């Protein structure tokens, strides 16, 4: 029993005290995923990740309530990207946080708390995204404590190559 308490305290200490380290791991994963497409990552959760991880750590320490409802940050939602992009970002975050729990020696209870916090965050963010498109859509079951901003993006334009004109050819003599 004492060992389990110590493990939970260690996981909670890293999550609450060093969320920047876990957020950096998430950013590396997102950067690697974006490189496959040849573009830089365009994260909607960028400013939310560290405060959210800190609140997950506080929940692991025993603080009551939803970490998502205590997270004070700016959530930038881009409806043009759709819900799928939001799910991809949260999936990468889930992967990083669950790996951190395992690496730090956490058990099933800590993993379950992290997964529950992420499930609430995903459901809430998706509901907020749907409300941007339709103000009559259902409100999130778990409210977000921060500010939600709609991100307007320009559509990607294809880079046009300049056609080679006859007079631009080099003459070889």
mmCIF file of N, CA and C in Angstrom, residues 11-123:
data_model
loop_
_atom_site.group_PDB
_atom_site.id
_atom_site.type_symbol
_atom_site.label_atom_id
_atom_site.label_comp_id
_atom_site.label_asym_id
_atom_site.label_seq_id
_atom_site.Cartn_x
_atom_site.Cartn_y
_atom_site.Cartn_z
ATOM 1 N N UNK A 11 4.352 10.256 -9.708
ATOM 2 C CA UNK A 11 3.694 10.623 -10.970
ATOM 3 C C UNK A 11 3.069 12.004 -10.821
ATOM 4 N N UNK A 12 2.372 12.221 -9.714
ATOM 5 C CA UNK A 12 1.714 13.510 -9.478
ATOM 6 C C UNK A 12 2.733 14.637 -9.416
ATOM 7 N N UNK A 13 3.868 14.402 -8.785
ATOM 8 C CA UNK A 13 4.896 15.433 -8.646
ATOM 9 C C UNK A 13 5.421 15.877 -10.015
ATOM 10 N N UNK A 14 5.662 14.928 -10.909
ATOM 11 C CA UNK A 14 6.166 15.273 -12.244
ATOM 12 C C UNK A 14 5.085 15.992 -13.052
ATOM 13 N N UNK A 15 3.868 15.474 -13.021
ATOM 14 C CA UNK A 15 2.783 16.097 -13.783
ATOM 15 C C UNK A 15 2.507 17.515 -13.279
ATOM 16 N N UNK A 16 2.407 17.685 -11.964
ATOM 17 C CA UNK A 16 2.064 18.996 -11.405
ATOM 18 C C UNK A 16 3.253 19.953 -11.387
ATOM 19 N N UNK A 17 4.451 19.419 -11.166
ATOM 20 C CA UNK A 17 5.615 20.282 -11.007
ATOM 21 C C UNK A 17 6.429 20.529 -12.262
ATOM 22 N N UNK A 18 6.334 19.621 -13.234
ATOM 23 C CA UNK A 18 7.139 19.765 -14.449
ATOM 24 C C UNK A 18 6.310 19.488 -15.702
ATOM 25 N N UNK A 19 5.180 20.155 -15.850
ATOM 26 C CA UNK A 19 4.348 19.889 -17.023
ATOM 27 C C UNK A 19 5.024 20.277 -18.324
ATOM 28 N N UNK A 20 5.993 21.182 -18.252
ATOM 29 C CA UNK A 20 6.700 21.605 -19.457
ATOM 30 C C UNK A 20 7.481 20.456 -20.086
ATOM 31 N N UNK A 21 7.985 19.540 -19.277
ATOM 32 C CA UNK A 21 8.731 18.396 -19.815
ATOM 33 C C UNK A 21 7.813 17.462 -20.588
ATOM 34 N N UNK A 22 6.626 17.223 -20.048
ATOM 35 C CA UNK A 22 5.666 16.356 -20.734
ATOM 36 C C UNK A 22 5.101 17.053 -21.965
ATOM 37 N N UNK A 23 4.883 18.361 -21.862
ATOM 38 C CA UNK A 23 4.395 19.125 -23.019
ATOM 39 C C UNK A 23 5.440 19.128 -24.136
ATOM 40 N N UNK A 24 6.709 19.178 -23.767
ATOM 41 C CA UNK A 24 7.774 19.140 -24.782
ATOM 42 C C UNK A 24 7.761 17.806 -25.518
ATOM 43 N N UNK A 25 7.486 16.727 -24.807
ATOM 44 C CA UNK A 25 7.391 15.418 -25.456
ATOM 45 C C UNK A 25 6.230 15.409 -26.441
ATOM 46 N N UNK A 26 5.099 15.982 -26.035
ATOM 47 C CA UNK A 26 3.927 16.068 -26.925
ATOM 48 C C UNK A 26 4.266 16.891 -28.169
ATOM 49 N N UNK A 27 4.960 18.008 -27.990
ATOM 50 C CA UNK A 27 5.322 18.853 -29.140
ATOM 51 C C UNK A 27 6.264 18.126 -30.089
ATOM 52 N N UNK A 28 7.168 17.326 -29.551
ATOM 53 C CA UNK A 28 8.068 16.539 -30.418
ATOM 54 C C UNK A 28 7.274 15.530 -31.235
ATOM 55 N N UNK A 29 6.308 14.881 -30.613
ATOM 56 C CA UNK A 29 5.463 13.920 -31.334
ATOM 57 C C UNK A 29 4.682 14.634 -32.424
ATOM 58 N N UNK A 30 4.101 15.771 -32.095
ATOM 59 C CA UNK A 30 3.318 16.527 -33.077
ATOM 60 C C UNK A 30 4.214 17.013 -34.223
ATOM 61 N N UNK A 31 5.442 17.426 -33.912
ATOM 62 C CA UNK A 31 6.360 17.870 -34.949
ATOM 63 C C UNK A 31 6.712 16.711 -35.879
ATOM 64 N N UNK A 32 6.948 15.537 -35.302
ATOM 65 C CA UNK A 32 7.275 14.360 -36.116
ATOM 66 C C UNK A 32 6.100 13.978 -37.011
ATOM 67 N N UNK A 33 4.878 14.068 -36.484
ATOM 68 C CA UNK A 33 3.691 13.760 -37.292
ATOM 69 C C UNK A 33 3.530 14.762 -38.428
ATOM 70 N N UNK A 34 3.797 16.018 -38.159
ATOM 71 C CA UNK A 34 3.640 17.057 -39.186
ATOM 72 C C UNK A 34 4.700 16.929 -40.273
ATOM 73 N N UNK A 35 5.887 16.472 -39.916
ATOM 74 C CA UNK A 35 6.958 16.342 -40.910
ATOM 75 C C UNK A 35 6.609 15.334 -41.987
ATOM 76 N N UNK A 36 5.750 14.377 -41.666
ATOM 77 C CA UNK A 36 5.334 13.397 -42.663
ATOM 78 C C UNK A 36 4.610 14.082 -43.816
ATOM 79 N N UNK A 37 3.886 15.153 -43.493
ATOM 80 C CA UNK A 37 3.171 15.926 -44.512
ATOM 81 C C UNK A 37 4.040 17.017 -45.112
ATOM 82 N N UNK A 38 5.192 17.258 -44.511
ATOM 83 C CA UNK A 38 6.085 18.294 -45.009
ATOM 84 C C UNK A 38 5.696 19.685 -44.557
ATOM 85 N N UNK A 39 4.876 19.791 -43.531
ATOM 86 C CA UNK A 39 4.468 21.107 -43.045
ATOM 87 C C UNK A 39 4.732 21.201 -41.547
ATOM 88 N N UNK A 40 4.864 22.420 -41.030
ATOM 89 C CA UNK A 40 5.064 22.554 -39.582
ATOM 90 C C UNK A 40 3.764 22.222 -38.839
ATOM 91 N N UNK A 41 3.879 21.807 -37.577
ATOM 92 C CA UNK A 41 2.660 21.484 -36.833
ATOM 93 C C UNK A 41 1.821 22.739 -36.592
ATOM 94 N N UNK A 42 0.526 22.581 -36.673
ATOM 95 C CA UNK A 42 -0.404 23.684 -36.386
ATOM 96 C C UNK A 42 -1.306 23.195 -35.252
ATOM 97 N N UNK A 43 -0.795 23.293 -34.051
ATOM 98 C CA UNK A 43 -1.473 22.735 -32.888
ATOM 99 C C UNK A 43 -2.553 23.674 -32.357
ATOM 100 N N UNK A 44 -3.722 23.116 -32.150
ATOM 101 C CA UNK A 44 -4.808 23.868 -31.535
ATOM 102 C C UNK A 44 -4.677 23.844 -30.008
ATOM 103 N N UNK A 45 -4.030 22.830 -29.486
ATOM 104 C CA UNK A 45 -3.927 22.648 -28.044
ATOM 105 C C UNK A 45 -2.638 23.215 -27.449
ATOM 106 N N UNK A 46 -1.845 23.883 -28.254
ATOM 107 C CA UNK A 46 -0.510 24.289 -27.831
ATOM 108 C C UNK A 46 -0.498 25.035 -26.493
ATOM 109 N N UNK A 47 -1.362 26.016 -26.315
ATOM 110 C CA UNK A 47 -1.329 26.797 -25.083
ATOM 111 C C UNK A 47 -2.094 26.137 -23.937
ATOM 112 N N UNK A 48 -2.784 25.044 -24.219
ATOM 113 C CA UNK A 48 -3.599 24.356 -23.212
ATOM 114 C C UNK A 48 -2.839 23.203 -22.556
ATOM 115 N N UNK A 49 -1.886 22.638 -23.252
ATOM 116 C CA UNK A 49 -1.257 21.386 -22.815
ATOM 117 C C UNK A 49 -0.609 21.503 -21.433
ATOM 118 N N UNK A 50 0.243 22.487 -21.221
ATOM 119 C CA UNK A 50 0.939 22.579 -19.933
ATOM 120 C C UNK A 50 -0.012 22.813 -18.761
ATOM 121 N N UNK A 51 -0.929 23.783 -18.827
ATOM 122 C CA UNK A 51 -1.855 23.952 -17.690
ATOM 123 C C UNK A 51 -2.721 22.713 -17.452
ATOM 124 N N UNK A 52 -3.110 22.035 -18.533
ATOM 125 C CA UNK A 52 -3.923 20.823 -18.382
ATOM 126 C C UNK A 52 -3.132 19.721 -17.691
ATOM 127 N N UNK A 53 -1.891 19.504 -18.101
ATOM 128 C CA UNK A 53 -1.055 18.479 -17.474
ATOM 129 C C UNK A 53 -0.861 18.799 -15.992
ATOM 130 N N UNK A 54 -0.646 20.075 -15.681
ATOM 131 C CA UNK A 54 -0.493 20.487 -14.280
ATOM 132 C C UNK A 54 -1.741 20.123 -13.474
ATOM 133 N N UNK A 55 -2.920 20.369 -14.052
ATOM 134 C CA UNK A 55 -4.166 20.051 -13.350
ATOM 135 C C UNK A 55 -4.392 18.553 -13.224
ATOM 136 N N UNK A 56 -3.946 17.782 -14.214
ATOM 137 C CA UNK A 56 -4.011 16.320 -14.095
ATOM 138 C C UNK A 56 -3.130 15.894 -12.921
ATOM 139 N N UNK A 57 -1.966 16.495 -12.793
ATOM 140 C CA UNK A 57 -1.085 16.206 -11.664
ATOM 141 C C UNK A 57 -1.735 16.535 -10.338
ATOM 142 N N UNK A 58 -2.436 17.645 -10.279
ATOM 143 C CA UNK A 58 -3.132 18.013 -9.038
ATOM 144 C C UNK A 58 -4.239 17.018 -8.718
ATOM 145 N N UNK A 59 -4.899 16.490 -9.752
ATOM 146 C CA UNK A 59 -5.902 15.449 -9.511
ATOM 147 C C UNK A 59 -5.243 14.192 -8.962
ATOM 148 N N UNK A 60 -4.070 13.862 -9.483
ATOM 149 C CA UNK A 60 -3.337 12.712 -8.964
ATOM 150 C C UNK A 60 -2.909 12.935 -7.514
ATOM 151 N N UNK A 61 -2.720 14.202 -7.139
ATOM 152 C CA UNK A 61 -2.387 14.540 -5.750
ATOM 153 C C UNK A 61 -3.609 14.498 -4.839
ATOM 154 N N UNK A 62 -4.801 14.424 -5.442
ATOM 155 C CA UNK A 62 -6.013 14.310 -4.635
ATOM 156 C C UNK A 62 -6.988 15.462 -4.752
ATOM 157 N N UNK A 63 -6.678 16.443 -5.581
ATOM 158 C CA UNK A 63 -7.593 17.572 -5.736
ATOM 159 C C UNK A 63 -8.874 17.106 -6.422
ATOM 160 N N UNK A 64 -10.000 17.565 -5.916
ATOM 161 C CA UNK A 64 -11.311 17.171 -6.436
ATOM 162 C C UNK A 64 -11.651 17.943 -7.709
ATOM 163 N N UNK A 65 -12.524 17.367 -8.518
ATOM 164 C CA UNK A 65 -13.018 18.031 -9.719
ATOM 165 C C UNK A 65 -12.256 17.621 -10.962
ATOM 166 N N UNK A 66 -12.778 18.062 -12.080
ATOM 167 C CA UNK A 66 -12.191 17.731 -13.370
ATOM 168 C C UNK A 66 -10.985 18.617 -13.672
ATOM 169 N N UNK A 67 -9.873 18.027 -14.089
ATOM 170 C CA UNK A 67 -8.723 18.845 -14.490
ATOM 171 C C UNK A 67 -9.071 19.807 -15.628
ATOM 172 N N UNK A 68 -9.919 19.378 -16.556
ATOM 173 C CA UNK A 68 -10.303 20.220 -17.685
ATOM 174 C C UNK A 68 -11.080 21.447 -17.203
ATOM 175 N N UNK A 69 -11.893 21.273 -16.184
ATOM 176 C CA UNK A 69 -12.675 22.386 -15.633
ATOM 177 C C UNK A 69 -11.825 23.338 -14.799
ATOM 178 N N UNK A 70 -10.626 22.925 -14.447
ATOM 179 C CA UNK A 70 -9.711 23.808 -13.708
ATOM 180 C C UNK A 70 -8.637 24.414 -14.604
ATOM 181 N N UNK A 71 -8.556 23.966 -15.844
ATOM 182 C CA UNK A 71 -7.504 24.431 -16.755
ATOM 183 C C UNK A 71 -7.824 25.831 -17.257
ATOM 184 N N UNK A 72 -6.940 26.750 -16.944
ATOM 185 C CA UNK A 72 -7.105 28.140 -17.384
ATOM 186 C C UNK A 72 -6.067 28.415 -18.463
ATOM 187 N N UNK A 73 -6.559 28.483 -19.692
ATOM 188 C CA UNK A 73 -5.689 28.704 -20.848
ATOM 189 C C UNK A 73 -6.555 29.153 -22.013
ATOM 190 N N UNK A 74 -5.935 29.370 -23.151
ATOM 191 C CA UNK A 74 -6.658 29.740 -24.362
ATOM 192 C C UNK A 74 -6.696 28.530 -25.282
ATOM 193 N N UNK A 75 -7.904 28.070 -25.563
ATOM 194 C CA UNK A 75 -8.108 26.948 -26.472
ATOM 195 C C UNK A 75 -8.475 27.518 -27.835
ATOM 196 N N UNK A 76 -7.603 27.290 -28.805
ATOM 197 C CA UNK A 76 -7.827 27.793 -30.165
ATOM 198 C C UNK A 76 -8.411 26.663 -31.011
ATOM 199 N N UNK A 77 -9.652 26.839 -31.433
ATOM 200 C CA UNK A 77 -10.315 25.820 -32.238
ATOM 201 C C UNK A 77 -10.408 26.285 -33.680
ATOM 202 N N UNK A 78 -10.043 25.410 -34.595
ATOM 203 C CA UNK A 78 -10.054 25.714 -36.022
ATOM 204 C C UNK A 78 -11.084 24.819 -36.700
ATOM 205 N N UNK A 79 -12.315 25.309 -36.865
ATOM 206 C CA UNK A 79 -13.361 24.483 -37.488
ATOM 207 C C UNK A 79 -12.989 23.975 -38.870
ATOM 208 N N UNK A 80 -12.198 24.725 -39.603
ATOM 209 C CA UNK A 80 -11.796 24.304 -40.947
ATOM 210 C C UNK A 80 -11.036 22.980 -40.910
ATOM 211 N N UNK A 81 -10.265 22.764 -39.861
ATOM 212 C CA UNK A 81 -9.511 21.516 -39.735
ATOM 213 C C UNK A 81 -10.409 20.360 -39.327
ATOM 214 N N UNK A 82 -11.506 20.673 -38.675
ATOM 215 C CA UNK A 82 -12.450 19.634 -38.284
ATOM 216 C C UNK A 82 -12.096 18.949 -36.976
ATOM 217 N N UNK A 83 -12.983 18.093 -36.575
ATOM 218 C CA UNK A 83 -12.856 17.379 -35.307
ATOM 219 C C UNK A 83 -11.723 16.357 -35.369
ATOM 220 N N UNK A 84 -11.462 15.832 -36.546
ATOM 221 C CA UNK A 84 -10.412 14.814 -36.679
ATOM 222 C C UNK A 84 -9.057 15.352 -36.238
ATOM 223 N N UNK A 85 -8.724 16.576 -36.625
ATOM 224 C CA UNK A 85 -7.443 17.166 -36.234
ATOM 225 C C UNK A 85 -7.358 17.316 -34.717
ATOM 226 N N UNK A 86 -8.470 17.670 -34.110
ATOM 227 C CA UNK A 86 -8.517 17.798 -32.654
ATOM 228 C C UNK A 86 -8.296 16.432 -31.991
ATOM 229 N N UNK A 87 -8.933 15.410 -32.535
ATOM 230 C CA UNK A 87 -8.751 14.052 -32.015
ATOM 231 C C UNK A 87 -7.296 13.602 -32.156
ATOM 232 N N UNK A 88 -6.646 13.947 -33.252
ATOM 233 C CA UNK A 88 -5.251 13.559 -33.457
ATOM 234 C C UNK A 88 -4.338 14.197 -32.413
ATOM 235 N N UNK A 89 -4.603 15.464 -32.094
ATOM 236 C CA UNK A 89 -3.785 16.144 -31.091
ATOM 237 C C UNK A 89 -3.979 15.522 -29.711
ATOM 238 N N UNK A 90 -5.231 15.246 -29.362
ATOM 239 C CA UNK A 90 -5.496 14.618 -28.068
ATOM 240 C C UNK A 90 -4.942 13.197 -28.018
ATOM 241 N N UNK A 91 -4.961 12.476 -29.133
ATOM 242 C CA UNK A 91 -4.409 11.118 -29.158
ATOM 243 C C UNK A 91 -2.906 11.152 -28.898
ATOM 244 N N UNK A 92 -2.223 12.117 -29.480
ATOM 245 C CA UNK A 92 -0.786 12.258 -29.236
ATOM 246 C C UNK A 92 -0.528 12.613 -27.770
ATOM 247 N N UNK A 93 -1.368 13.472 -27.202
ATOM 248 C CA UNK A 93 -1.222 13.837 -25.798
ATOM 249 C C UNK A 93 -1.478 12.628 -24.898
ATOM 250 N N UNK A 94 -2.501 11.852 -25.219
ATOM 251 C CA UNK A 94 -2.807 10.649 -24.432
ATOM 252 C C UNK A 94 -1.610 9.690 -24.460
ATOM 253 N N UNK A 95 -1.058 9.487 -25.647
ATOM 254 C CA UNK A 95 0.087 8.591 -25.799
ATOM 255 C C UNK A 95 1.243 9.055 -24.901
ATOM 256 N N UNK A 96 1.555 10.336 -24.925
ATOM 257 C CA UNK A 96 2.673 10.874 -24.133
ATOM 258 C C UNK A 96 2.407 10.746 -22.633
ATOM 259 N N UNK A 97 1.184 11.065 -22.204
ATOM 260 C CA UNK A 97 0.890 11.038 -20.777
ATOM 261 C C UNK A 97 0.834 9.617 -20.226
ATOM 262 N N UNK A 98 0.251 8.694 -20.981
ATOM 263 C CA UNK A 98 0.197 7.305 -20.524
ATOM 264 C C UNK A 98 1.608 6.713 -20.483
ATOM 265 N N UNK A 99 2.428 7.040 -21.476
ATOM 266 C CA UNK A 99 3.822 6.589 -21.448
ATOM 267 C C UNK A 99 4.553 7.146 -20.229
ATOM 268 N N UNK A 100 4.275 8.408 -19.901
ATOM 269 C CA UNK A 100 4.910 9.027 -18.728
ATOM 270 C C UNK A 100 4.482 8.320 -17.447
ATOM 271 N N UNK A 101 3.202 7.997 -17.334
ATOM 272 C CA UNK A 101 2.715 7.277 -16.144
ATOM 273 C C UNK A 101 3.459 5.964 -16.000
ATOM 274 N N UNK A 102 3.593 5.223 -17.087
ATOM 275 C CA UNK A 102 4.285 3.932 -17.035
ATOM 276 C C UNK A 102 5.766 4.098 -16.714
ATOM 277 N N UNK A 103 6.399 5.082 -17.320
ATOM 278 C CA UNK A 103 7.818 5.322 -17.090
ATOM 279 C C UNK A 103 8.088 5.713 -15.642
ATOM 280 N N UNK A 104 7.167 6.479 -15.061
ATOM 281 C CA UNK A 104 7.339 6.942 -13.685
ATOM 282 C C UNK A 104 6.893 5.905 -12.652
ATOM 283 N N UNK A 105 6.474 4.742 -13.120
ATOM 284 C CA UNK A 105 6.106 3.672 -12.202
ATOM 285 C C UNK A 105 4.672 3.704 -11.729
ATOM 286 N N UNK A 106 3.839 4.470 -12.378
ATOM 287 C CA UNK A 106 2.428 4.522 -12.016
ATOM 288 C C UNK A 106 1.719 3.237 -12.393
ATOM 289 N N UNK A 107 0.585 3.033 -11.787
ATOM 290 C CA UNK A 107 -0.164 1.810 -12.037
ATOM 291 C C UNK A 107 -1.470 2.067 -12.765
ATOM 292 N N UNK A 108 -2.355 1.101 -12.651
ATOM 293 C CA UNK A 108 -3.653 1.177 -13.325
ATOM 294 C C UNK A 108 -4.488 2.358 -12.846
ATOM 295 N N UNK A 109 -4.431 2.667 -11.559
ATOM 296 C CA UNK A 109 -5.232 3.766 -11.009
ATOM 297 C C UNK A 109 -4.800 5.111 -11.616
ATOM 298 N N UNK A 110 -3.504 5.321 -11.722
ATOM 299 C CA UNK A 110 -3.002 6.579 -12.290
ATOM 300 C C UNK A 110 -3.324 6.661 -13.786
ATOM 301 N N UNK A 111 -3.154 5.551 -14.476
ATOM 302 C CA UNK A 111 -3.469 5.506 -15.905
ATOM 303 C C UNK A 111 -4.953 5.788 -16.120
ATOM 304 N N UNK A 112 -5.811 5.234 -15.266
ATOM 305 C CA UNK A 112 -7.256 5.461 -15.385
ATOM 306 C C UNK A 112 -7.610 6.933 -15.143
ATOM 307 N N UNK A 113 -6.940 7.559 -14.182
ATOM 308 C CA UNK A 113 -7.213 8.974 -13.921
ATOM 309 C C UNK A 113 -6.805 9.847 -15.111
ATOM 310 N N UNK A 114 -5.653 9.539 -15.697
ATOM 311 C CA UNK A 114 -5.180 10.292 -16.861
ATOM 312 C C UNK A 114 -6.143 10.093 -18.029
ATOM 313 N N UNK A 115 -6.545 8.859 -18.272
ATOM 314 C CA UNK A 115 -7.469 8.589 -19.379
ATOM 315 C C UNK A 115 -8.824 9.253 -19.169
ATOM 316 N N UNK A 116 -9.320 9.256 -17.929
ATOM 317 C CA UNK A 116 -10.593 9.916 -17.656
ATOM 318 C C UNK A 116 -10.489 11.419 -17.897
ATOM 319 N N UNK A 117 -9.403 12.025 -17.450
ATOM 320 C CA UNK A 117 -9.209 13.465 -17.665
ATOM 321 C C UNK A 117 -9.155 13.782 -19.155
ATOM 322 N N UNK A 118 -8.465 12.939 -19.917
ATOM 323 C CA UNK A 118 -8.376 13.160 -21.359
ATOM 324 C C UNK A 118 -9.715 12.925 -22.052
ATOM 325 N N UNK A 119 -10.462 11.926 -21.616
ATOM 326 C CA UNK A 119 -11.782 11.686 -22.196
ATOM 327 C C UNK A 119 -12.691 12.903 -21.995
ATOM 328 N N UNK A 120 -12.671 13.461 -20.787
ATOM 329 C CA UNK A 120 -13.475 14.650 -20.512
ATOM 330 C C UNK A 120 -13.036 15.824 -21.377
ATOM 331 N N UNK A 121 -11.725 15.998 -21.527
ATOM 332 C CA UNK A 121 -11.202 17.104 -22.319
ATOM 333 C C UNK A 121 -11.580 16.957 -23.795
ATOM 334 N N UNK A 122 -11.447 15.757 -24.335
ATOM 335 C CA UNK A 122 -11.794 15.517 -25.741
ATOM 336 C C UNK A 122 -13.276 15.780 -25.973
ATOM 337 N N UNK A 123 -14.121 15.203 -25.116
ATOM 338 C CA UNK A 123 -15.569 15.390 -25.278
ATOM 339 C C UNK A 123 -15.948 16.865 -25.205
#
